[in-house]
Coordinates of C-alpha atoms in Angstrom, one line a residue:
X1 CA -25.1 -126.3 194.2
X2 CA -28.3 -127.6 195.9
X3 CA -29.8 -125.4 199.3
X4 CA -28.5 -126.4 202.5
X5 CA -31.8 -126.2 204.1
X6 CA -35.1 -127.9 203.1
X7 CA -37.1 -125.8 200.6
X8 CA -40.3 -128.0 202.1
X9 CA -41.5 -128.1 205.9
X10 CA -42.2 -131.0 207.6
X11 CA -45.2 -133.0 206.3
X12 CA -45.7 -131.5 203.7
X13 CA -47.8 -134.0 201.2
X14 CA -46.4 -135.7 198.9
X15 CA -46.3 -135.4 195.1
X16 CA -48.8 -134.8 192.6
X17 CA -49.8 -137.9 191.0
X18 CA -47.9 -137.9 187.8
X19 CA -44.7 -135.5 188.6
X20 CA -42.0 -136.6 185.8
X21 CA -39.7 -138.1 187.7
X22 CA -36.0 -135.9 187.8
X23 CA -34.4 -138.4 185.6
X24 CA -33.4 -142.4 185.4
X25 CA -32.2 -144.8 187.0
X26 CA -28.9 -146.7 185.3
X27 CA -28.6 -150.1 186.4
X28 CA -25.3 -151.9 184.9
X29 CA -24.3 -155.3 184.1
X30 CA -27.5 -155.3 181.9
X31 CA -28.5 -158.3 182.7
X32 CA -28.2 -161.7 185.9
X33 CA -29.7 -163.2 188.2
X34 CA -30.8 -162.9 191.9
X35 CA -27.2 -162.8 193.3
X36 CA -25.6 -160.4 190.4
X37 CA -24.3 -157.8 191.9
X38 CA -25.9 -154.8 190.3
X39 CA -25.0 -151.1 190.3
X40 CA -28.0 -148.1 191.0
X41 CA -26.5 -145.1 189.6
X42 CA -28.9 -142.0 189.1
X43 CA -27.7 -138.5 187.3
X44 CA -25.3 -137.4 188.0
X45 CA -25.5 -135.0 190.8
X46 CA -29.1 -136.0 192.3
X47 CA -29.5 -135.2 195.3
X48 CA -32.2 -133.7 197.3
X49 CA -34.0 -130.6 197.4
X50 CA -31.6 -129.7 201.1
X51 CA -30.3 -132.2 203.8
X52 CA -30.6 -134.8 205.8
X53 CA -29.1 -132.2 209.0
X54 CA -31.0 -129.0 208.5
X55 CA -33.7 -130.0 205.6
X56 CA -34.7 -133.4 207.3
X57 CA -34.8 -135.3 204.4
X58 CA -33.3 -138.7 203.9
X59 CA -33.3 -141.5 200.6
X60 CA -33.6 -144.5 200.2
X61 CA -34.4 -147.0 197.5
X62 CA -37.7 -148.1 196.0
X63 CA -38.7 -151.8 194.1
X64 CA -42.3 -151.5 192.7
X65 CA -45.2 -152.6 190.1
X66 CA -45.4 -150.6 187.6
X67 CA -49.0 -150.1 188.5
X68 CA -47.7 -147.8 191.4
X69 CA -46.9 -144.2 190.6
X70 CA -43.6 -143.0 192.8
X71 CA -45.1 -139.5 192.8
X72 CA -47.6 -141.4 195.6
X73 CA -45.0 -142.7 197.4
X74 CA -45.0 -142.7 201.4
X75 CA -41.8 -144.7 203.9
X76 CA -42.7 -145.7 206.8
X77 CA -40.3 -148.0 208.9
X78 CA -38.0 -148.5 205.0
X79 CA -41.1 -150.2 203.1
X80 CA -42.6 -148.5 200.9
X81 CA -46.4 -147.0 201.1
X82 CA -50.0 -146.0 199.4
X83 CA -51.9 -144.7 202.2
X84 CA -51.6 -147.0 204.8
X85 CA -50.5 -150.1 202.9
X86 CA -47.1 -151.6 202.2
X87 CA -46.7 -151.6 198.0
X88 CA -42.8 -152.9 197.7
X89 CA -39.5 -153.2 199.1
X90 CA -36.4 -151.0 199.8
X91 CA -33.1 -152.9 197.9
X92 CA -31.0 -154.5 199.4
X93 CA -27.1 -153.8 199.2
X94 CA -24.2 -156.7 198.3
X95 CA -24.7 -157.9 202.6
X96 CA -28.0 -158.6 202.4
X97 CA -29.5 -155.4 204.2
X98 CA -31.9 -153.3 202.9
X99 CA -31.0 -149.5 201.4
X100 CA -34.2 -147.5 203.3
X101 CA -34.0 -144.3 205.2
X102 CA -30.1 -143.0 204.3
X103 CA -28.6 -140.0 205.1
X104 CA -27.6 -136.8 202.3
X105 CA -24.8 -135.6 202.3
X106 CA -24.5 -132.5 204.3
X107 CA -25.6 -129.0 202.8
X108 CA -25.2 -130.7 199.1
X109 CA -28.3 -133.1 199.4
X110 CA -26.3 -135.5 197.1
X111 CA -27.2 -139.2 197.7
X112 CA -24.1 -141.1 198.2
X113 CA -22.7 -143.1 198.9
X114 CA -24.1 -145.9 196.5
X115 CA -24.6 -149.3 197.6
X116 CA -24.1 -152.4 195.0
X117 CA -27.1 -154.3 195.2
X118 CA -28.6 -157.5 194.6
X119 CA -32.4 -159.2 194.8
X120 CA -31.1 -162.4 196.7
X121 CA -32.8 -161.4 199.8
X122 CA -36.3 -161.7 198.1
X123 CA -36.2 -165.0 196.4
X124 CA -40.0 -166.1 196.3
X125 CA -41.3 -162.9 197.8
X126 CA -41.7 -161.9 194.0
X127 CA -43.6 -162.7 191.0
X128 CA -41.9 -163.1 187.7
X129 CA -42.6 -159.5 186.3
X130 CA -41.6 -155.9 185.5
X131 CA -41.1 -154.0 188.3
X132 CA -39.8 -149.7 188.7
X133 CA -36.6 -149.5 190.8
X134 CA -35.1 -146.5 191.8
X135 CA -34.2 -144.0 194.2
X136 CA -36.9 -141.7 196.0
X137 CA -35.9 -138.3 198.5
X138 CA -38.2 -138.0 201.1
X139 CA -39.1 -135.6 203.9
X140 CA -41.6 -136.5 206.6
X141 CA -42.4 -140.2 204.4
X142 CA -43.4 -138.1 202.3
X143 CA -42.6 -138.3 198.2
X144 CA -40.5 -135.1 197.0
X145 CA -38.3 -135.8 194.6
X146 CA -37.2 -139.6 192.5
X147 CA -35.6 -141.3 189.6
X148 CA -36.9 -144.6 188.2
X149 CA -36.7 -146.9 185.3
X150 CA -38.0 -150.5 185.1
X151 CA -36.6 -154.3 185.5
X152 CA -37.3 -157.2 183.8
X153 CA -37.5 -160.2 186.6
X154 CA -37.4 -163.8 186.3
X155 CA -38.4 -166.6 188.9
X156 CA -37.6 -170.6 188.9
X157 CA -38.9 -173.1 191.5
X158 CA -39.4 -171.7 194.9
X159 CA -39.3 -168.2 193.8
X160 CA -36.1 -168.3 193.0
X161 CA -34.9 -165.2 191.7
X162 CA -33.0 -166.1 188.5
X163 CA -33.0 -163.5 186.4
X164 CA -32.7 -160.0 186.5
X165 CA -32.4 -158.2 182.9
X166 CA -32.9 -154.5 182.6
X167 CA -35.0 -152.3 180.0
X168 CA -33.5 -150.9 177.8
X169 CA -35.0 -148.7 174.3
X170 CA -33.8 -150.2 171.2
X171 CA -30.4 -149.3 169.3
X172 CA -31.5 -147.4 166.1
X173 CA -32.0 -150.4 162.9
X174 CA -29.8 -149.8 160.2
X175 CA -31.2 -149.6 156.8
X176 CA -29.9 -150.6 153.7
X177 CA -29.2 -148.7 150.4
X178 CA -31.1 -148.0 147.4
X179 CA -34.6 -148.7 148.2
X180 CA -36.0 -150.8 145.5
X181 CA -39.7 -150.3 143.6
X182 CA -41.9 -154.0 142.7
X183 CA -44.5 -152.0 142.0
X184 CA -46.1 -148.2 141.0
X185 CA -46.4 -146.0 144.0
X186 CA -44.2 -148.3 146.4
X187 CA -40.6 -148.4 147.7
X188 CA -39.0 -151.4 149.1
X189 CA -36.8 -152.5 151.8
X190 CA -34.9 -154.3 154.7
X191 CA -33.0 -153.4 157.8
X192 CA -30.9 -154.7 160.5
X193 CA -31.9 -154.7 164.2
X194 CA -29.6 -155.3 167.4
X195 CA -30.9 -157.7 170.2
X196 CA -33.2 -154.8 172.9
X197 CA -33.7 -156.6 176.0
X198 CA -37.3 -156.6 176.8
X199 CA -37.1 -157.5 173.4
X200 CA -39.0 -155.4 169.7
X201 CA -42.2 -155.3 169.6
X202 CA -42.9 -154.0 166.6
X203 CA -41.4 -152.0 164.1
X204 CA -42.6 -147.9 162.1
X205 CA -41.5 -147.1 159.0
X206 CA -41.5 -144.0 158.4
X207 CA -41.1 -141.6 154.6
X208 CA -41.1 -138.3 154.3
X209 CA -41.8 -136.4 150.9
X210 CA -40.1 -133.5 149.8
X211 CA -43.6 -132.9 148.9
X212 CA -46.9 -133.7 150.2
X213 CA -48.3 -136.1 152.5
X214 CA -45.7 -138.7 155.2
X215 CA -46.8 -142.2 154.7
X216 CA -45.6 -144.4 157.4
X217 CA -46.1 -148.0 158.4
X218 CA -46.0 -149.9 161.5
X219 CA -44.3 -154.0 161.3
X220 CA -45.0 -157.1 163.7
X221 CA -41.9 -158.4 165.8
X222 CA -39.3 -159.8 163.9
X223 CA -39.5 -157.9 160.1
X224 CA -36.5 -157.2 158.3
X225 CA -38.8 -156.4 155.2
X226 CA -41.1 -153.5 154.4
X227 CA -43.3 -152.1 151.1
X228 CA -44.4 -148.2 151.6
X229 CA -47.2 -148.8 149.5
X230 CA -50.2 -145.5 148.3
X231 CA -46.8 -143.3 146.9
X232 CA -46.4 -141.4 144.6
X233 CA -44.6 -141.7 141.3
X234 CA -40.8 -139.8 140.1
X235 CA -41.2 -137.6 144.0
X236 CA -38.7 -138.6 146.2
X237 CA -39.1 -140.3 149.8
X238 CA -36.8 -139.6 152.9
X239 CA -37.2 -143.4 154.7
X240 CA -35.7 -144.6 158.7
X241 CA -37.0 -147.3 160.4
X242 CA -37.8 -147.1 164.6
X243 CA -37.9 -150.0 166.5
X244 CA -40.4 -150.0 170.3
X245 CA -40.2 -152.1 173.1
X246 CA -40.9 -151.9 176.9
X247 CA -38.9 -149.6 176.9
X248 CA -39.4 -146.6 174.4
X249 CA -39.0 -146.3 170.9
X250 CA -35.3 -146.1 169.7
X251 CA -33.7 -143.1 167.2
X252 CA -34.3 -143.1 163.9
X253 CA -32.1 -145.1 162.1
X254 CA -29.8 -143.9 158.5
X255 CA -32.0 -141.9 156.3
X256 CA -31.9 -143.1 152.7
X257 CA -33.7 -141.3 150.2
X258 CA -35.5 -143.4 147.4
X259 CA -38.8 -142.0 145.3
X260 CA -41.1 -144.8 143.3
X261 CA -41.5 -144.8 139.5
X262 CA -44.1 -146.8 137.5
X263 CA -42.7 -150.4 136.6
X264 CA -44.4 -150.5 133.4
X265 CA -43.0 -146.7 132.2
X266 CA -40.9 -146.9 129.2
X267 CA -38.3 -143.4 128.5
X268 CA -39.4 -140.5 125.8
X269 CA -37.3 -140.0 122.2
X270 CA -34.5 -138.3 123.3
X271 CA -33.4 -134.9 121.4
X272 CA -36.0 -134.1 119.2
X273 CA -36.0 -131.6 117.1
X274 CA -37.2 -130.0 113.8
X275 CA -34.5 -129.1 110.5
X276 CA -37.5 -127.4 108.7
X277 CA -38.2 -125.6 104.6
X278 CA -41.3 -123.9 102.8
X279 CA -43.4 -126.8 103.1
X280 CA -41.9 -129.7 105.5
X281 CA -39.7 -130.8 108.0
X282 CA -37.6 -133.0 109.1
X283 CA -37.4 -134.8 112.6
X284 CA -34.6 -136.4 114.2
X285 CA -34.7 -137.7 117.4
X286 CA -32.5 -140.2 119.3
X287 CA -33.5 -143.8 120.6
X288 CA -35.0 -144.6 124.4
X289 CA -32.6 -146.3 126.5
X290 CA -34.3 -149.7 127.9
X291 CA -37.0 -152.0 125.3
X292 CA -37.3 -150.8 121.9
X293 CA -40.6 -149.7 120.6
X294 CA -42.6 -151.4 119.1
X295 CA -42.9 -147.9 116.2
X296 CA -43.7 -145.0 117.1
X297 CA -46.5 -142.8 116.8
X298 CA -46.3 -138.7 115.5
X299 CA -48.8 -136.3 115.5
X300 CA -48.8 -132.4 113.5
X301 CA -50.6 -129.8 115.3
X302 CA -52.7 -127.9 113.3
X303 CA -53.7 -131.0 111.1
X304 CA -52.2 -131.8 107.9
X305 CA -53.5 -134.8 106.1
X306 CA -51.7 -137.7 107.1
X307 CA -52.2 -137.2 111.2
X308 CA -51.0 -139.2 112.9
X309 CA -48.3 -140.7 110.9
X310 CA -46.3 -143.6 112.3
X311 CA -43.0 -144.2 112.7
X312 CA -41.4 -148.2 112.5
X313 CA -39.9 -149.3 115.0
X314 CA -36.3 -148.1 114.6
X315 CA -36.7 -144.8 112.9
X316 CA -34.8 -142.3 114.2
X317 CA -36.1 -139.6 111.2
X318 CA -38.8 -138.6 109.7
X319 CA -39.9 -136.3 107.4
X320 CA -43.4 -134.5 107.6
X321 CA -44.5 -132.5 104.4
X322 CA -47.9 -130.8 102.1
X323 CA -46.8 -128.0 106.0
X324 CA -47.5 -124.6 104.9
X325 CA -45.0 -121.7 104.8
X326 CA -44.4 -119.4 107.3
X327 CA -46.4 -121.5 110.1
X328 CA -45.7 -122.6 113.7
X329 CA -46.8 -126.4 113.5
X330 CA -45.6 -128.6 117.6
X331 CA -44.5 -132.4 116.2
X332 CA -45.1 -134.3 118.9
X333 CA -43.0 -138.9 118.8
X334 CA -45.3 -141.7 121.1
X335 CA -42.9 -144.1 121.7
X336 CA -45.6 -147.7 121.8
X337 CA -44.9 -150.3 123.3
X338 CA -47.4 -153.8 124.2
X339 CA -49.7 -152.6 127.3
X340 CA -49.9 -152.0 129.8
X341 CA -46.4 -150.7 129.3
X342 CA -46.3 -147.3 127.8
X343 CA -44.2 -144.3 127.5
X344 CA -44.4 -140.6 128.0
X345 CA -44.7 -138.1 124.5
X346 CA -42.1 -135.6 123.5
X347 CA -42.6 -132.9 121.9
X348 CA -40.7 -129.3 120.1
X349 CA -42.6 -126.8 117.8
X350 CA -40.8 -126.3 115.0
X351 CA -41.4 -122.7 112.2
X352 CA -41.3 -123.6 108.7
X353 CA -39.6 -121.2 106.3
X354 CA -40.6 -118.9 103.4
X355 CA -40.8 -119.9 99.5
X356 CA -38.4 -116.9 99.7
X357 CA -36.2 -117.7 103.2
X358 CA -32.5 -117.1 104.5
X359 CA -30.9 -118.3 107.2
X360 CA -28.5 -117.2 109.9
X361 CA -26.0 -119.7 112.0
X362 CA -26.2 -119.0 115.3
X363 CA -23.1 -119.4 117.4
X364 CA -22.7 -119.6 121.8
X365 CA -20.7 -120.1 124.6
X366 CA -21.2 -121.5 127.6
X367 CA -18.8 -120.1 129.9
X368 CA -16.7 -122.7 132.2
X369 CA -18.5 -123.4 135.4
X370 CA -17.2 -124.6 138.9
X371 CA -18.0 -125.7 142.1
X372 CA -18.8 -122.6 144.1
X373 CA -19.2 -121.7 148.1
X374 CA -20.7 -118.5 149.6
X375 CA -22.3 -116.8 152.3
X376 CA -23.7 -113.4 152.8
X377 CA -23.5 -112.0 156.1
X378 CA -26.5 -111.1 157.4
X379 CA -28.6 -113.6 155.8
X380 CA -30.8 -116.6 158.0
X381 CA -32.0 -118.9 156.0
X382 CA -35.7 -120.0 157.7
X383 CA -35.4 -122.5 160.7
X384 CA -37.4 -125.7 161.8
X385 CA -38.7 -126.1 166.2
X386 CA -36.6 -128.4 168.2
X387 CA -37.8 -129.5 171.3
X388 CA -35.8 -128.2 174.9
X389 CA -33.6 -130.2 175.7
X390 CA -31.1 -130.7 179.3
X391 CA -29.0 -128.1 178.3
X392 CA -31.4 -125.8 175.8
X393 CA -34.7 -123.9 175.6
X394 CA -37.4 -125.2 173.5
X395 CA -36.9 -123.9 170.2
X396 CA -40.1 -122.2 167.6
X397 CA -40.1 -122.2 163.9
X398 CA -37.8 -119.2 162.6
X399 CA -38.5 -117.9 159.7
X400 CA -36.0 -116.4 156.8
X401 CA -34.2 -113.2 158.5
X402 CA -32.0 -110.1 157.8
X403 CA -31.3 -108.7 153.9
X404 CA -27.7 -109.3 154.0
X405 CA -24.2 -107.1 154.6
X406 CA -21.0 -106.1 152.5
X407 CA -18.1 -107.1 154.8
X408 CA -15.7 -104.5 155.1
X409 CA -13.6 -103.0 152.4
X410 CA -15.0 -105.6 149.5
X411 CA -16.5 -104.3 146.3
X412 CA -20.0 -103.7 146.6
X413 CA -20.0 -104.6 142.3
X414 CA -18.7 -108.3 143.7
X415 CA -20.8 -108.1 146.5
X416 CA -23.8 -107.9 143.9
X417 CA -23.3 -111.3 142.2
X418 CA -23.7 -113.7 145.6
X419 CA -24.3 -116.4 145.2
X420 CA -21.8 -116.7 142.0
X421 CA -19.2 -115.1 141.7
X422 CA -17.8 -114.7 138.2
X423 CA -15.4 -112.7 135.9
X424 CA -15.7 -110.7 132.8
X425 CA -15.9 -113.7 131.2
X426 CA -18.6 -115.6 132.9
X427 CA -16.0 -117.7 134.6
X428 CA -16.2 -118.6 138.9
X429 CA -13.9 -116.2 141.3
X430 CA -12.6 -117.8 143.4
X431 CA -11.5 -114.3 145.9
X432 CA -15.7 -113.5 146.5
X433 CA -15.6 -112.5 149.8
X434 CA -15.2 -115.5 152.2
X435 CA -15.8 -114.0 156.2
X436 CA -19.0 -112.9 157.6
X437 CA -19.4 -112.8 161.8
X438 CA -21.9 -114.8 164.2
X439 CA -22.7 -112.8 167.5
X440 CA -24.0 -115.6 169.9
X441 CA -24.7 -112.8 172.5
X442 CA -24.1 -112.8 176.6
X443 CA -24.4 -116.5 177.8
X444 CA -26.5 -117.5 179.9
X445 CA -26.5 -119.6 182.7
X446 CA -28.1 -123.7 183.0
X447 CA -29.7 -123.1 186.4
X448 CA -32.2 -126.1 186.5
X449 CA -31.7 -129.6 186.0
X450 CA -29.3 -132.1 185.5
X451 CA -27.0 -129.9 184.0
X452 CA -27.5 -126.7 186.7
X453 CA -24.6 -124.9 187.2
X454 CA -22.0 -127.3 184.7
X455 CA -22.1 -124.9 181.1
X456 CA -23.5 -121.1 180.1
X457 CA -25.4 -121.7 177.0
X458 CA -26.6 -120.2 174.3
X459 CA -27.6 -120.4 170.4
X460 CA -27.3 -118.7 166.9
X461 CA -27.7 -118.5 163.6
X462 CA -25.7 -119.3 160.8
X463 CA -24.9 -116.8 158.2
X464 CA -26.6 -118.7 155.2
X465 CA -24.2 -120.7 152.8
X466 CA -24.6 -121.9 149.1
X467 CA -22.8 -124.0 147.3
X468 CA -23.4 -123.1 143.4
X469 CA -22.3 -126.2 141.3
X470 CA -22.1 -125.7 137.1
X471 CA -19.0 -128.6 136.6
X472 CA -19.3 -130.3 133.3
X473 CA -18.8 -133.8 135.2
X474 CA -22.2 -134.0 138.0
X475 CA -20.2 -136.0 140.5
X476 CA -21.8 -134.4 143.5
X477 CA -20.2 -132.5 146.3
X478 CA -19.9 -132.4 150.3
X479 CA -20.1 -128.6 152.7
X480 CA -18.6 -129.6 155.2
X481 CA -17.2 -127.6 158.8
X482 CA -14.7 -127.2 161.0
X483 CA -14.3 -124.6 164.2
X484 CA -10.9 -123.7 166.2
X485 CA -10.5 -123.5 169.6
X486 CA -12.5 -120.6 171.3
X487 CA -9.7 -118.1 172.9
X488 CA -9.5 -114.8 175.3
X489 CA -6.7 -113.3 175.8
X490 CA -4.6 -116.5 177.4
X491 CA -7.5 -118.4 178.1
X492 CA -9.4 -121.1 176.0
X493 CA -12.1 -123.7 175.7
X494 CA -12.5 -126.3 173.5
X495 CA -14.1 -125.7 169.8
X496 CA -15.7 -129.2 170.8
X497 CA -18.4 -127.3 173.0
X498 CA -20.1 -125.9 170.1
X499 CA -23.1 -128.2 168.0
X500 CA -25.4 -127.8 164.9
X501 CA -28.1 -128.6 164.1
X502 CA -28.3 -128.4 159.9
X503 CA -31.0 -127.0 157.3
X504 CA -31.1 -127.2 153.6
X505 CA -33.1 -124.2 152.5
X506 CA -33.7 -124.2 149.3
X507 CA -32.4 -126.4 145.7
X508 CA -32.6 -125.5 142.7
X509 CA -36.0 -127.5 141.4
X510 CA -35.9 -129.5 137.8
X511 CA -35.4 -128.4 134.8
X512 CA -37.5 -128.8 131.1
X513 CA -35.7 -132.1 130.9
X514 CA -36.0 -133.4 133.8
X515 CA -32.8 -132.9 135.7
X516 CA -33.2 -132.6 139.5
X517 CA -31.1 -131.4 142.0
X518 CA -31.2 -133.0 145.3
X519 CA -29.6 -132.5 148.4
X520 CA -29.4 -133.9 152.3
X521 CA -28.4 -132.1 155.6
X522 CA -26.1 -133.4 157.4
X523 CA -26.3 -134.3 161.0
X524 CA -27.5 -132.5 164.2
X525 CA -24.0 -133.0 166.7
X526 CA -24.6 -131.7 169.5
X527 CA -21.8 -129.6 172.0
X528 CA -19.3 -131.8 173.7
X529 CA -21.0 -131.9 178.2
X530 CA -24.5 -133.5 176.4
X531 CA -24.8 -136.7 175.3
X532 CA -22.0 -135.8 172.0
X533 CA -18.6 -136.1 172.7
X534 CA -18.4 -134.7 169.2
X535 CA -19.0 -131.2 168.8
X536 CA -17.2 -129.6 165.8
X537 CA -13.4 -129.2 166.5
X538 CA -13.4 -132.2 163.7
X539 CA -14.7 -131.7 160.2
X540 CA -19.0 -132.3 159.9
X541 CA -20.9 -131.9 157.3
X542 CA -22.7 -130.1 156.6
X543 CA -25.1 -130.6 153.6
X544 CA -24.2 -132.6 150.9
X545 CA -25.7 -133.2 147.4
X546 CA -24.3 -137.3 145.4
X547 CA -23.7 -137.7 141.8
X548 CA -26.2 -136.9 139.6
X549 CA -28.0 -135.0 141.5
X550 CA -25.4 -132.1 142.5
X551 CA -25.6 -129.5 140.0
X552 CA -28.2 -125.9 141.1
X553 CA -27.9 -123.5 143.8
X554 CA -28.4 -124.6 146.9
X555 CA -28.8 -122.7 150.5
X556 CA -27.9 -124.1 153.6
X557 CA -28.7 -122.9 157.7
X558 CA -27.9 -123.9 160.7
X559 CA -29.1 -123.3 165.0
X560 CA -26.3 -123.0 166.1
X561 CA -25.6 -125.1 170.5
X562 CA -22.9 -123.0 172.0
X563 CA -21.7 -124.3 176.1
X564 CA -19.0 -122.6 178.0
X565 CA -17.9 -124.6 180.8
X566 CA -17.6 -123.0 183.6
X567 CA -14.2 -123.6 183.9
X568 CA -13.6 -120.8 181.6
X569 CA -12.6 -117.8 183.0
X570 CA -15.2 -114.2 181.9
X571 CA -14.3 -113.3 179.4
X572 CA -14.7 -112.5 175.1
X573 CA -14.0 -114.9 173.2
X574 CA -13.4 -115.9 170.0
X575 CA -13.2 -119.0 167.1
X576 CA -12.6 -119.0 163.5
X577 CA -15.8 -121.5 161.9
X578 CA -14.3 -122.7 159.0
X579 CA -16.2 -123.8 155.7
X580 CA -15.7 -125.8 152.3
X581 CA -17.1 -127.4 149.8
X582 CA -15.1 -130.7 148.1
X583 CA -16.8 -132.3 145.1
X584 CA -16.7 -135.8 145.7
X585 CA -14.3 -138.3 144.1

């Protein structure tokens, strides 16, 4: 609770210029006329450093130009001043009385009661424009704490206030999927934007590649499409859009992943192979998809007479003769197209037979695959930095730590197969260890800020989990998790007080034939009690892979964030976090 007596002596200096506000006031409704009754709500628990009776604190409203710093205001006779000059007005309640020099609640210093306001008393006194509006605690006339927001005022004939609207950061744009490619190294897209007050002044498009430099583009108000240039072909970019107005910048839109490519590029031949004899190699391939090539160029290294050769359009084989026996040759097949279209070359190396050669038929079995979810106790992947908020301190980027420990009672030989346990036939084994522990330590009471005294807080790191997908059908998958209630004896609180920030720690790289596993983090889920009411009591996505990009090994980590309500009794609470990997339908 706030202190029971004032901590600052009467006549203390005003706050230094540029002191941050203690929070944002909320204007409701969003807009109206000068005669509309508005509420101006401070943050929950807003209070002066002390009360009126023992600390000499009072509170009042202020309405000043946006050029005025509320930290520098003093209050004499109810009017906000800078030095000896009046620079604004108090607000007037719905009865037409100024709300100035108000008494704080005894002991707590809370700003109470909060009346309703309208602006009709200021008709003819205000010019149209933008104003700062809010509450201030003062002692001896000096500002000691304040809460502020902005409003837009319009006026009509005779200076009558015809419109009042609050400043709101725009909602996030909605980005359409999929993205397009209009030219080499470009991604194009469209988005929609909800209305905002004040109006949106512009947009920023951000494209973050899996490797390389981030690319941004700014757009003017009214834009609903973009074309990002200067991108690297064949690199996946995660694209988001933010909108900006005079109140600030929105959170990022939904992310859409796109991969730019050269529109003049055509596919190579497929399945290039060669069957040797002692003096020749019979090449074969499959026809490239899309536009049929004009013909094919075949080169041989080391060179042979007649190379390079030309295979006619529609060909899927070519016999190269005149080769030396027992020699390694590299054959390259390039489809030819009308410029500027082009196709990459494909190569294969074949060893010609000896004149007295023998053959051996080779067979091999590719085992049955599966979708396997595993974890390694005591192993934590790297996590990115996070800024501080009202609930949790700043989190600096952390490196991967730990070597992993075997769960009690498990067989060491099985655990050594992490992350892909199999049976004697190399078939995925579903009975791999499934239980690890996460000790989040002793929670710490939130002592400062608007959330002071409401929660205990702590954080930790998820034991790293992996998804291995070796199925024949690459349908993609979703890795999700949910947590039970936290219990201590007969006491409990909701699992929704647990949240996480997912992080993809690693994926399988591209294969020789071009296949590449691509994964997407699930959204950050804040604990219940923050701006979010979701938490992890219901199933939330830790990570996923779409159809056509799920095969391989993907590792996921997460920063875990937990709030404990002060209403929960003391004790050691436990809960069960259940993770599952399911194929996409």
